[in-house]
PDB file of C-alpha atoms in Angstrom:
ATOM      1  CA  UNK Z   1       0.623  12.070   0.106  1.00  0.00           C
ATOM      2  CA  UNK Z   2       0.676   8.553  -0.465  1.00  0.00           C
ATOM      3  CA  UNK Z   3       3.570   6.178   0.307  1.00  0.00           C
ATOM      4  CA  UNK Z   4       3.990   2.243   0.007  1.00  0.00           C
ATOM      5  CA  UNK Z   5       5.476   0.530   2.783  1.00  0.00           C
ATOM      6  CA  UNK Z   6       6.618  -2.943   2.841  1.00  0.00           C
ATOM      7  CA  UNK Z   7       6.293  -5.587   5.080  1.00  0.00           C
ATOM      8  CA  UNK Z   8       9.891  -8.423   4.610  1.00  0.00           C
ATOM      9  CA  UNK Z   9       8.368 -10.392   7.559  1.00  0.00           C
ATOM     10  CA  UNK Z  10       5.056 -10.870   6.272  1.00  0.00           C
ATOM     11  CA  UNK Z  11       5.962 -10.133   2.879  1.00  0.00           C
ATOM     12  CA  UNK Z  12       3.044  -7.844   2.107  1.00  0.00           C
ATOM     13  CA  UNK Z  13       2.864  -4.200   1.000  1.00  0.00           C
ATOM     14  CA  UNK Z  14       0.468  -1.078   2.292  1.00  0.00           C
ATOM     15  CA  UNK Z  15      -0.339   1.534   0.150  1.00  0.00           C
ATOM     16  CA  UNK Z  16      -0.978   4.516   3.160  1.00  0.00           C
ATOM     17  CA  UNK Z  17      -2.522   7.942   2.364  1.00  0.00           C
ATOM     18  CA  UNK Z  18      -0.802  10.441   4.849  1.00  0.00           C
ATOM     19  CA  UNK Z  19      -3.180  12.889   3.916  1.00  0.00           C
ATOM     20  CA  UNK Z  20      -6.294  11.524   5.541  1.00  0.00           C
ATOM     21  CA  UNK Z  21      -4.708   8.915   7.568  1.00  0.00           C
ATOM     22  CA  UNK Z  22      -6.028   5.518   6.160  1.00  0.00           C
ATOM     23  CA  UNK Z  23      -4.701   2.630   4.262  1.00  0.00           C
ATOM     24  CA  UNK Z  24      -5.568   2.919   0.544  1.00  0.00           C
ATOM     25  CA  UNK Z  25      -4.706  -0.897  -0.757  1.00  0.00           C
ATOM     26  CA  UNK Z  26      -2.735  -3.941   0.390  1.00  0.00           C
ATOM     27  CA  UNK Z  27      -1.718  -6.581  -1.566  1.00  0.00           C
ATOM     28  CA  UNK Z  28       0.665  -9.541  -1.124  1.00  0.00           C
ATOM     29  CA  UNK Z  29       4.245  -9.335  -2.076  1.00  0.00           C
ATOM     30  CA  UNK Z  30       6.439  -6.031  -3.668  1.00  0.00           C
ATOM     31  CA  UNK Z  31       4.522  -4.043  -5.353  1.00  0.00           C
ATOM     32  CA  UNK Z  32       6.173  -0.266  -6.453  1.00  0.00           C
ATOM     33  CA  UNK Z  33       3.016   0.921  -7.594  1.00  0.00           C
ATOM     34  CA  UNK Z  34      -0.864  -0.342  -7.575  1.00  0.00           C
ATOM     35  CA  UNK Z  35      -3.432  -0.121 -10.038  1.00  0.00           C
ATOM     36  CA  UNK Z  36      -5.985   2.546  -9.750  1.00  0.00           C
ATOM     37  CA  UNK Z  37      -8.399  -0.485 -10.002  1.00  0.00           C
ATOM     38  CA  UNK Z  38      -7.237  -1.417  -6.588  1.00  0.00           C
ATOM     39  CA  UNK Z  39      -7.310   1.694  -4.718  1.00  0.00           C
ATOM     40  CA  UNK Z  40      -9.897   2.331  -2.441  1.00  0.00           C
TER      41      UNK Z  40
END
């Protein structure tokens, strides 16, 4: 499962995979969804 969490204070959001327990992408700003390009 993957889930985006955002960050108001440093303005930043983290896409986190709950399956294996590791951050997938960040990126600065509000972002609902990232481009596959950008997944790691």
């Amino acid at each position: 499962m993957v889930v985006n969490l955002y960050s108001k204070k440093k303005d930043v959001t983290f896409s986190y995979c709950a399956t294996y327990d590791v951050v997938v992408a960040v990126k600065g700003g509000r972002v609902t969804m990232f481009p596959a390009s950008e997944v790691k």
